[in-house]
mmCIF file with all atom_site columns, C-alpha atoms in Angstrom:
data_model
loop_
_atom_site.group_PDB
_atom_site.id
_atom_site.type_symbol
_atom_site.label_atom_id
_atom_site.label_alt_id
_atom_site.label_comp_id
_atom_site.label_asym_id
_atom_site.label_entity_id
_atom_site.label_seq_id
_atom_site.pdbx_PDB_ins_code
_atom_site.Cartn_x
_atom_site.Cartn_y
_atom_site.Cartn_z
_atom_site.occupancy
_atom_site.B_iso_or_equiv
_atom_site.pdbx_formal_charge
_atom_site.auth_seq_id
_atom_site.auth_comp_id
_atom_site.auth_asym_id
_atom_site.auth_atom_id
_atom_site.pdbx_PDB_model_num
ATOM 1   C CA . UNK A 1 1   ? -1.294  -65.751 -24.763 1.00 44.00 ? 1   UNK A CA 1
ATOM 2   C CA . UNK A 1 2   ? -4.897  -66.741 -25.838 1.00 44.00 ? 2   UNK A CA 1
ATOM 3   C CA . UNK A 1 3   ? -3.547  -70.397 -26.790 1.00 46.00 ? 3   UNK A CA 1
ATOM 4   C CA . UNK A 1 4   ? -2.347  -70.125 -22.441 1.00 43.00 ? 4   UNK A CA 1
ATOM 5   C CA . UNK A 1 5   ? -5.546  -68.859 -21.727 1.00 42.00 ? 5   UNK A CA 1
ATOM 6   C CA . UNK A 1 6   ? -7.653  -71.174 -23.131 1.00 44.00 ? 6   UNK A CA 1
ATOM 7   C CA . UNK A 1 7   ? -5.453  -74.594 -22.471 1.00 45.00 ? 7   UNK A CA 1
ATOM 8   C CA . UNK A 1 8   ? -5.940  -73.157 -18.912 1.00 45.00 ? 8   UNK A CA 1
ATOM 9   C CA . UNK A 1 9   ? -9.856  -73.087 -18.740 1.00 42.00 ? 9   UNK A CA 1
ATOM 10  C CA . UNK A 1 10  ? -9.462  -76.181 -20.539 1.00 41.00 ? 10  UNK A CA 1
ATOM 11  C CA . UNK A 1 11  ? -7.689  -78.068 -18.336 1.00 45.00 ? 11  UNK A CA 1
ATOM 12  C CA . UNK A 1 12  ? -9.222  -77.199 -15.292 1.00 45.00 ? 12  UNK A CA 1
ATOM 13  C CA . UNK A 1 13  ? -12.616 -78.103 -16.814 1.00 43.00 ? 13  UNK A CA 1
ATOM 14  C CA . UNK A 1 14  ? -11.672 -80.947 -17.128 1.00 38.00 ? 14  UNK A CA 1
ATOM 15  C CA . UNK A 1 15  ? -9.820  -81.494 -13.819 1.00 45.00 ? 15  UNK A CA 1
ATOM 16  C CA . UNK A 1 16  ? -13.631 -80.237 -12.574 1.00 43.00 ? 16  UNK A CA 1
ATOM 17  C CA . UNK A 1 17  ? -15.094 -83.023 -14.126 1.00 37.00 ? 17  UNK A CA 1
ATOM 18  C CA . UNK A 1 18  ? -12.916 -85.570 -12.703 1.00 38.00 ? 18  UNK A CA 1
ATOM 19  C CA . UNK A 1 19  ? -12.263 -84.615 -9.443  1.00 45.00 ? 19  UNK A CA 1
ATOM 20  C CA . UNK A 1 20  ? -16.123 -83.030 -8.370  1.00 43.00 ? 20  UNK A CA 1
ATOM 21  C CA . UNK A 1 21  ? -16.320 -85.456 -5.499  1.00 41.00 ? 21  UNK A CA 1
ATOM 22  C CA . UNK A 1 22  ? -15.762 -83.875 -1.925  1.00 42.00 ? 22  UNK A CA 1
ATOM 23  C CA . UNK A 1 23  ? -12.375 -83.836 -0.551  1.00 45.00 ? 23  UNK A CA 1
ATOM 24  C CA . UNK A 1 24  ? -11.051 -83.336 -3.973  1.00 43.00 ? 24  UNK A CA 1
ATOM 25  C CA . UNK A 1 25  ? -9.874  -79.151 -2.711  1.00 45.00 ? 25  UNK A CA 1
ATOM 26  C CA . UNK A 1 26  ? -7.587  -80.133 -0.472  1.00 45.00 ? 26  UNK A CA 1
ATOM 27  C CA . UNK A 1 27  ? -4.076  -78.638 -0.776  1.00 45.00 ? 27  UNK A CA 1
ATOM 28  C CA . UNK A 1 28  ? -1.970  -81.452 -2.528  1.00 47.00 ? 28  UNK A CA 1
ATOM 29  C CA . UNK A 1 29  ? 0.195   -81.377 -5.536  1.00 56.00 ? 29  UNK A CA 1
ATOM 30  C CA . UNK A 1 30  ? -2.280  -82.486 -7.751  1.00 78.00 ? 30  UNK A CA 1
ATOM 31  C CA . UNK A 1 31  ? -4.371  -79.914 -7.035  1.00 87.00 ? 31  UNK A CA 1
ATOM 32  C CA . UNK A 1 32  ? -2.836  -77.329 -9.306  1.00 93.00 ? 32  UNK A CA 1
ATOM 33  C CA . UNK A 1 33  ? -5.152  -76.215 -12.026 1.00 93.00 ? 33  UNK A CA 1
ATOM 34  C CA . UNK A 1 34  ? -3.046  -73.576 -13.312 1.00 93.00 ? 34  UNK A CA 1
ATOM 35  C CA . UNK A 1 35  ? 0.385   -72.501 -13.545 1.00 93.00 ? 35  UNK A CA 1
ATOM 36  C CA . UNK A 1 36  ? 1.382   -68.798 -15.167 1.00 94.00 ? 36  UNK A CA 1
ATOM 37  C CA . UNK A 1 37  ? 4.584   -67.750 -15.497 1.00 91.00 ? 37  UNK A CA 1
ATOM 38  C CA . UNK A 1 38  ? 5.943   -69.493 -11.720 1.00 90.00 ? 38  UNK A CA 1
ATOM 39  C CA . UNK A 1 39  ? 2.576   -68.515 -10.362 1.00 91.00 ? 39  UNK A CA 1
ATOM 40  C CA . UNK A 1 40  ? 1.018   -71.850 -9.133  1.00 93.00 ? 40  UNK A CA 1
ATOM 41  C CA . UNK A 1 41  ? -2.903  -71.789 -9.109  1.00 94.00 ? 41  UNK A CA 1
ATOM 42  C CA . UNK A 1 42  ? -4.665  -74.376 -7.658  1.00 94.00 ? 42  UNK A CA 1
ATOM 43  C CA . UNK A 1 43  ? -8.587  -75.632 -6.596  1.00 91.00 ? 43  UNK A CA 1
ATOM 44  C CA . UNK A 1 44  ? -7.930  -74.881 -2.776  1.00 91.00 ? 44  UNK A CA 1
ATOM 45  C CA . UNK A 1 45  ? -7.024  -71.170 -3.627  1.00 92.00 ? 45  UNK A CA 1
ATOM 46  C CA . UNK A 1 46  ? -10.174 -70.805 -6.203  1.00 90.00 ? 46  UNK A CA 1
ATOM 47  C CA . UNK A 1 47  ? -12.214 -72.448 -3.582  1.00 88.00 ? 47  UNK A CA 1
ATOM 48  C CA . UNK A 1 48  ? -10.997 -70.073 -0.469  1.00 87.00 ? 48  UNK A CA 1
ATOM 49  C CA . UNK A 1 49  ? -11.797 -67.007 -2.423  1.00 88.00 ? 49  UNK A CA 1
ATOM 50  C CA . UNK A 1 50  ? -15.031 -68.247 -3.635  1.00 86.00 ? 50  UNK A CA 1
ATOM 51  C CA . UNK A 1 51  ? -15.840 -68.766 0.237   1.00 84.00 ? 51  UNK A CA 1
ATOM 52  C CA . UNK A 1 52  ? -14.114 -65.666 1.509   1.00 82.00 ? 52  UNK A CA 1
ATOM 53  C CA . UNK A 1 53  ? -16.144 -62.998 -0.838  1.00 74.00 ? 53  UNK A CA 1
ATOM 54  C CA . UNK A 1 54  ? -19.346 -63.360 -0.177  1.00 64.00 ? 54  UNK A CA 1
ATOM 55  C CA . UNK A 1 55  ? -21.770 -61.161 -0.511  1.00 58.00 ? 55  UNK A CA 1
ATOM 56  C CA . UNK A 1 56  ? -24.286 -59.653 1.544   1.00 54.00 ? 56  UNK A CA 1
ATOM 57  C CA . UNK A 1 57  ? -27.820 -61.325 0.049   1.00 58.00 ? 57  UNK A CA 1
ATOM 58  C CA . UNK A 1 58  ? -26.241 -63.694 -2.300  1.00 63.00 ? 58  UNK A CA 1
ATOM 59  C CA . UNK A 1 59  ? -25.395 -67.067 -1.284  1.00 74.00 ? 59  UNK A CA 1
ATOM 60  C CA . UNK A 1 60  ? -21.984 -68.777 -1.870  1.00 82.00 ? 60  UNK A CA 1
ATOM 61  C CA . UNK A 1 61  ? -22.425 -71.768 -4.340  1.00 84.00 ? 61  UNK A CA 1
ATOM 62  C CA . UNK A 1 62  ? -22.510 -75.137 -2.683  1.00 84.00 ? 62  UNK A CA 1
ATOM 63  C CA . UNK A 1 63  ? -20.137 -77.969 -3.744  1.00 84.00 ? 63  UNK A CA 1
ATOM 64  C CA . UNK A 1 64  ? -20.412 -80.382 -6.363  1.00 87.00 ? 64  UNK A CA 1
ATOM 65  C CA . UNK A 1 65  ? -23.103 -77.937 -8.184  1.00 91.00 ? 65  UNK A CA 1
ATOM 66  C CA . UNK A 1 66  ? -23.135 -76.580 -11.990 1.00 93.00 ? 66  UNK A CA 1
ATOM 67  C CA . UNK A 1 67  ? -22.941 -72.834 -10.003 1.00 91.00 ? 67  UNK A CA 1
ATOM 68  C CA . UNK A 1 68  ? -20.104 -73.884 -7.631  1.00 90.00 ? 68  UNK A CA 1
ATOM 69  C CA . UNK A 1 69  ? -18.319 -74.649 -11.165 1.00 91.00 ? 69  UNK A CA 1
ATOM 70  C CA . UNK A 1 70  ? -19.355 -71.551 -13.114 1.00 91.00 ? 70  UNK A CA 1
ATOM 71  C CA . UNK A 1 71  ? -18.157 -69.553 -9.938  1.00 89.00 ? 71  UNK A CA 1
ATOM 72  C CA . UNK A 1 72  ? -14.695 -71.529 -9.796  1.00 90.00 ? 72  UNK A CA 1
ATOM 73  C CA . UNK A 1 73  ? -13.906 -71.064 -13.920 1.00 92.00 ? 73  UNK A CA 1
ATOM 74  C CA . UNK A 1 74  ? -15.259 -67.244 -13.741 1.00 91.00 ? 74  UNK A CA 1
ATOM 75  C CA . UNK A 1 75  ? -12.695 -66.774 -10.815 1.00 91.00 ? 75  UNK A CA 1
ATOM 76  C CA . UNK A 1 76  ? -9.919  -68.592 -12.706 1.00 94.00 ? 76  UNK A CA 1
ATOM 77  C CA . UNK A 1 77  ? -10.618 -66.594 -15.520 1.00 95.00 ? 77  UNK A CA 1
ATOM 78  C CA . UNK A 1 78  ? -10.010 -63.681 -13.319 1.00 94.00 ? 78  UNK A CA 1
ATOM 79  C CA . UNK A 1 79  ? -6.785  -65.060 -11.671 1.00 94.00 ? 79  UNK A CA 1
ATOM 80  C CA . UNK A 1 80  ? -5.209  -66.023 -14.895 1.00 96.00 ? 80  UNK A CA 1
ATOM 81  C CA . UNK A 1 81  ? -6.192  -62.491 -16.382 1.00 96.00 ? 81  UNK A CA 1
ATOM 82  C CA . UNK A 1 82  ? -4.317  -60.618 -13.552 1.00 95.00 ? 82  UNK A CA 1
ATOM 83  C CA . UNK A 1 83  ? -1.235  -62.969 -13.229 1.00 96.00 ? 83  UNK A CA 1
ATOM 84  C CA . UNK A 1 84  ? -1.058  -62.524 -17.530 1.00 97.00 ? 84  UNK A CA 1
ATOM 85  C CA . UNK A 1 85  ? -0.925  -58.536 -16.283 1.00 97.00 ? 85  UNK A CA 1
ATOM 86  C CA . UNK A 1 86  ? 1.048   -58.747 -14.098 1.00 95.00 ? 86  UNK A CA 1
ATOM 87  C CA . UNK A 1 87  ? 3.944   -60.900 -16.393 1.00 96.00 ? 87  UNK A CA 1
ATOM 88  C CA . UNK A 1 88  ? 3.306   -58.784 -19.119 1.00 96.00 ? 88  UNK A CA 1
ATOM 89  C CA . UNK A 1 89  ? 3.624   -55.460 -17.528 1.00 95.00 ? 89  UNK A CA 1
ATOM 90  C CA . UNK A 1 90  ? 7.415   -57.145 -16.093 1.00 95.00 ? 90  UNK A CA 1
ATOM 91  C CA . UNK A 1 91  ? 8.068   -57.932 -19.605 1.00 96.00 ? 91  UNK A CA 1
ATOM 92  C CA . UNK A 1 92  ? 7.543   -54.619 -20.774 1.00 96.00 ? 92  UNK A CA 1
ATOM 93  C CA . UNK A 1 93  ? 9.228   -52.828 -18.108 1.00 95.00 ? 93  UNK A CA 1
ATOM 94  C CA . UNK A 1 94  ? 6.635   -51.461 -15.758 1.00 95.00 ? 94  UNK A CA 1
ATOM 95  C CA . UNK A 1 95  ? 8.012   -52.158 -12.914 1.00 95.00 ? 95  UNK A CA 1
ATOM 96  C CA . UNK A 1 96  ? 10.968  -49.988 -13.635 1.00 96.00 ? 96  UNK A CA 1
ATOM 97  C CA . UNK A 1 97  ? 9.102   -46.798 -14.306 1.00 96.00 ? 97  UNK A CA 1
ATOM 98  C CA . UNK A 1 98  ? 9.707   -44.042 -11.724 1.00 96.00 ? 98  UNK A CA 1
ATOM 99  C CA . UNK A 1 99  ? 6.535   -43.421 -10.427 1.00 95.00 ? 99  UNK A CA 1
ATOM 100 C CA . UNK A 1 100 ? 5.904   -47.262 -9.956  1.00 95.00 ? 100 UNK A CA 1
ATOM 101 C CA . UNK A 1 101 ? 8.782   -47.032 -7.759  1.00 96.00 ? 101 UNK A CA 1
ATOM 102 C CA . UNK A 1 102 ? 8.052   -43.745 -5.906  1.00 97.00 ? 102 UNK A CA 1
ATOM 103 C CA . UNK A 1 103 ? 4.830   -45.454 -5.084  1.00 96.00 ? 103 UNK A CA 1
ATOM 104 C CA . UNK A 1 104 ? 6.327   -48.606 -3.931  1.00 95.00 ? 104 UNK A CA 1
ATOM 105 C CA . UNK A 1 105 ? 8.941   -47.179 -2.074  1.00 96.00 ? 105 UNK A CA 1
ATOM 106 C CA . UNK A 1 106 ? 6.138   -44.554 -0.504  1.00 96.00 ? 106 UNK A CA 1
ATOM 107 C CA . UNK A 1 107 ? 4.153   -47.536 0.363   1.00 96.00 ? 107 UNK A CA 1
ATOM 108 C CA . UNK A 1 108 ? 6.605   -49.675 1.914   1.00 95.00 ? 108 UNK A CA 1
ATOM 109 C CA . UNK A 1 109 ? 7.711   -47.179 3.969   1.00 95.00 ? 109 UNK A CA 1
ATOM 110 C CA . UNK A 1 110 ? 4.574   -45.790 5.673   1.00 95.00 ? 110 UNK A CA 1
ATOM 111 C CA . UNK A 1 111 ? 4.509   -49.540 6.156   1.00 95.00 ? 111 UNK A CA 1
ATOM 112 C CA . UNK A 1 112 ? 7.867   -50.188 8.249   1.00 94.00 ? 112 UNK A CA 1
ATOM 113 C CA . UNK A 1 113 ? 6.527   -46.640 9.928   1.00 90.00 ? 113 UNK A CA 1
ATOM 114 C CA . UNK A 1 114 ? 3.333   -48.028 11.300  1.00 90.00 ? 114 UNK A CA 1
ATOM 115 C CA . UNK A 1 115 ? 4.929   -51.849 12.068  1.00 90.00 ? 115 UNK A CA 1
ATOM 116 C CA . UNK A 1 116 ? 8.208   -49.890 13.815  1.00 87.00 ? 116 UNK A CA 1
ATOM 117 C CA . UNK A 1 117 ? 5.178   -47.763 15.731  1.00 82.00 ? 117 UNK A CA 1
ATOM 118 C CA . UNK A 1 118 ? 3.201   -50.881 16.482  1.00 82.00 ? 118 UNK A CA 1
ATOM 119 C CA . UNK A 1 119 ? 5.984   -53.249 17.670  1.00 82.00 ? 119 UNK A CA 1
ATOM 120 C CA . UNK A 1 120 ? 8.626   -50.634 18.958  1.00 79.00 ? 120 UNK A CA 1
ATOM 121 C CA . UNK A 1 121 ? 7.443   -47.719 20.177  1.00 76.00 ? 121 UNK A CA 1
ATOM 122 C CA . UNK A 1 122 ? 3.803   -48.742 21.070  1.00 76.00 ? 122 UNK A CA 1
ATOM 123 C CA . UNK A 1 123 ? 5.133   -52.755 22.115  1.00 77.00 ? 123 UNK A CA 1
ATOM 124 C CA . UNK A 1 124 ? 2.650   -54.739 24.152  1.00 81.00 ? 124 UNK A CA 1
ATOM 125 C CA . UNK A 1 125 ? 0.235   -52.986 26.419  1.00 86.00 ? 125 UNK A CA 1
ATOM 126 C CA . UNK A 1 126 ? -0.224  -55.296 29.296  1.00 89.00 ? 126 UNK A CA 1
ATOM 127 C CA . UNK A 1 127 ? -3.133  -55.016 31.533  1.00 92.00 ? 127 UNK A CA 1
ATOM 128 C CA . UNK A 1 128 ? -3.412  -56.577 34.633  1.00 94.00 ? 128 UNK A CA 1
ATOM 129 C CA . UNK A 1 129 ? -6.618  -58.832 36.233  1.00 95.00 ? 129 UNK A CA 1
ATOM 130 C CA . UNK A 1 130 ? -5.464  -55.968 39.274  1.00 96.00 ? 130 UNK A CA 1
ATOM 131 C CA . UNK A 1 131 ? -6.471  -52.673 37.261  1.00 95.00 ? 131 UNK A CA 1
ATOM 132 C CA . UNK A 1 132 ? -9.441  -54.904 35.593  1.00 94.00 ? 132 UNK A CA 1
ATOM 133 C CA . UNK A 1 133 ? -11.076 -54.932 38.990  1.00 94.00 ? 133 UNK A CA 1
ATOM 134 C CA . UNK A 1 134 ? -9.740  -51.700 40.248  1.00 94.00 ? 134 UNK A CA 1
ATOM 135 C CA . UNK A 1 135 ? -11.359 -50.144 37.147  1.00 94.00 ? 135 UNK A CA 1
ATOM 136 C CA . UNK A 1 136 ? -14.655 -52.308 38.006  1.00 93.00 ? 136 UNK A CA 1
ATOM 137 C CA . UNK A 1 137 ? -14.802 -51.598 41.491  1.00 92.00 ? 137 UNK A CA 1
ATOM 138 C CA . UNK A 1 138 ? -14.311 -47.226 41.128  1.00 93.00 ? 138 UNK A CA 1
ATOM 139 C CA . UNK A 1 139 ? -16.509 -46.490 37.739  1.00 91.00 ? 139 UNK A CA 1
ATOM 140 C CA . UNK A 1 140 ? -19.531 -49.638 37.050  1.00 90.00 ? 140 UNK A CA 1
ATOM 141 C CA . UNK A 1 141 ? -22.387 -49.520 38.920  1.00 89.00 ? 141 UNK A CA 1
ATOM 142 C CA . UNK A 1 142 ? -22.618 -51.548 42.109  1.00 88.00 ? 142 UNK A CA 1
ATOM 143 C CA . UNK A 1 143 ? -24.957 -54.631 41.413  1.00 88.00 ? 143 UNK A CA 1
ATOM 144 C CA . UNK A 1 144 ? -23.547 -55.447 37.940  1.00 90.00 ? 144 UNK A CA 1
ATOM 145 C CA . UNK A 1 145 ? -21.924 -59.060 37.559  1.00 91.00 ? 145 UNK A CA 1
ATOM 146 C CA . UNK A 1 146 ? -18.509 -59.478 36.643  1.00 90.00 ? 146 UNK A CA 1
ATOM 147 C CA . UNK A 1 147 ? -18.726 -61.554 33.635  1.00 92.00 ? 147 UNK A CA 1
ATOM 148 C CA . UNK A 1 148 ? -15.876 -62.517 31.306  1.00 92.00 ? 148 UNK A CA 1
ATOM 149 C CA . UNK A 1 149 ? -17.271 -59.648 28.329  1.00 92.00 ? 149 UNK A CA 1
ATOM 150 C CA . UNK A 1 150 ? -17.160 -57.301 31.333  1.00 91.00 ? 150 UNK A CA 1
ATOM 151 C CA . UNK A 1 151 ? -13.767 -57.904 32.194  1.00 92.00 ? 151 UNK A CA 1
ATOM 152 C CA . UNK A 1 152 ? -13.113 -57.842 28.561  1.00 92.00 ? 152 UNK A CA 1
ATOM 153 C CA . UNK A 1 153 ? -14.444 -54.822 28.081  1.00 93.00 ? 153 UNK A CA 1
ATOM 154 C CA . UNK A 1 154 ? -12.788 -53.316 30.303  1.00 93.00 ? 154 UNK A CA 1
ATOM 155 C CA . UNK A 1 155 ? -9.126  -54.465 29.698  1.00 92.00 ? 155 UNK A CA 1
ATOM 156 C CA . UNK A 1 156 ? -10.026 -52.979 26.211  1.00 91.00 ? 156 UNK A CA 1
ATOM 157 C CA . UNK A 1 157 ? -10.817 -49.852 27.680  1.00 93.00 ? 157 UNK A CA 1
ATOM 158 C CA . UNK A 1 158 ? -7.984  -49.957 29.784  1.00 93.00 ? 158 UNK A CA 1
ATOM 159 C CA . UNK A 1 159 ? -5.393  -50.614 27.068  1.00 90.00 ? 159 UNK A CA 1
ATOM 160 C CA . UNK A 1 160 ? -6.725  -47.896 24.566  1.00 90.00 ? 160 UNK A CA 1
ATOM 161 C CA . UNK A 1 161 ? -6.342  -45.227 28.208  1.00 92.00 ? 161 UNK A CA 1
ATOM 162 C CA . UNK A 1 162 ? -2.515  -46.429 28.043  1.00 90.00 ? 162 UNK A CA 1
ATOM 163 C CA . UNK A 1 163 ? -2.329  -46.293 24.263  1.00 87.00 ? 163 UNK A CA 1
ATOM 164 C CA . UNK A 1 164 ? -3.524  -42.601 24.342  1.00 90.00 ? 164 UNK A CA 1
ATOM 165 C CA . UNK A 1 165 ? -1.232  -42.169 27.479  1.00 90.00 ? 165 UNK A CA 1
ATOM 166 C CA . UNK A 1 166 ? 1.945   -43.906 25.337  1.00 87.00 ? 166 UNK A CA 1
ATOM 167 C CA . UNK A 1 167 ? 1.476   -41.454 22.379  1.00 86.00 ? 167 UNK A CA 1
ATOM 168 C CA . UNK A 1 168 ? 1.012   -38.545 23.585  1.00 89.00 ? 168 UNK A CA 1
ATOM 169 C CA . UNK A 1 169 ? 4.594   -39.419 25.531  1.00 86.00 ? 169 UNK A CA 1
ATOM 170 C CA . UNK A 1 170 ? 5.920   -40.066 22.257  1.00 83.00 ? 170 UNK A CA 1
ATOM 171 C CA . UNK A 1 171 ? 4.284   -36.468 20.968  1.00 86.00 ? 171 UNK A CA 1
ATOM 172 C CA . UNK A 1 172 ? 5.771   -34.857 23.279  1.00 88.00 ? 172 UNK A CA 1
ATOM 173 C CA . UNK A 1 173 ? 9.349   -36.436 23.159  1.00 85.00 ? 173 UNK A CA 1
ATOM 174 C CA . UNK A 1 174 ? 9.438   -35.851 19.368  1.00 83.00 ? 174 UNK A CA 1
ATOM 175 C CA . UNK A 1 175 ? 9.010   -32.058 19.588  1.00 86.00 ? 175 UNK A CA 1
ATOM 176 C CA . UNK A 1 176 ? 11.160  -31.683 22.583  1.00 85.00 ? 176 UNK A CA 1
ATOM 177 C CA . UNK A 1 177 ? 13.689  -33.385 20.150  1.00 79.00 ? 177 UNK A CA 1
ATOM 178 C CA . UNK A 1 178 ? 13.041  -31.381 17.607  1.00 55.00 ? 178 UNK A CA 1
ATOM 179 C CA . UNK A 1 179 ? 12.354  -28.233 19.089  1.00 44.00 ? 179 UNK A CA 1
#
């Protein structure tokens, strides 16, 4: 596992010093820096989570510099660590334990509950440019422009009214149903 490990880092040290110029993250086959178990890793996944967790008051290290490459290997580190986890709990069986499963099952189906609310029962909540301006005209005050936020506003508005409208119908049919 450590000999893995550290051929890893190795390797994409070395594909860092090679391959610094810009361009070089783009999503191609030689991009792969790593490869665990059939996990593929490669520099355009190490580079979108490096840009996608920033954090407030630090600033996310610029390409080509000695950071940008400290940040990318500490990350790898990271990704190679959990992936090793992951294979070795499988190995050992830890995905067959009962309350691994109870969990999993518990999670996937609150899961197909809220998709089956969202795309069933819920669906699409259309709003018409009609009740837009029907809502505009009877509750903003006279004098105020009708500007596209405005109007966005207000379909918002208008589709949360029908969402409350739509589930408390479907309250109501479920204990009728049940009582």
């Amino acid at each position: 596992m450590t000999k893995l490990f550290g051929s890893a880092v190795l390797s994409f040290w070395v594909f860092l010093i090679f391959n610094s110029a810009p361009g070089a993250c783009a999503q191609a086959p030689q991009d792969v820096i790593a490869k665990v178990g059939d996990q593929v890793i490669t520099l355009h996944q190490i580079d979108t989570m490096i840009n996608s967790s920033s954090i407030v008051g630090l600033d996310i290290p610029a390409l080509g510099t000695p950071e940008r490459n400290r940040a990318r290997l500490a990350l790898l580190d990271k990704v190679i660590s959990a992936d090793l986890i992951y294979l070795d709990a499988q190995q050992k069986g830890v995905d067959k334990d009962p309350g691994y499963l109870h969990d999993v099952k518990f999670f996937s189906d609150a899961m197909l509950s809220a998709l089956y609310k969202e795309k069933v029962l819920i669906g699409d909540l259309p709003v018409t440019q009609k009740e837009v301006k029907e809502y505009f005209d009877k509750n903003v005050k006279k004098g105020t422009e009708f500007t596209k936020e405005v109007s966005l506003s207000i379909e918002a508005t208008l589709r949360k009214e029908k969402l409350k409208e739509k589930t408390a119908h479907l309250r109501e049919t479920l204990r009728k149903g049940q009582a």
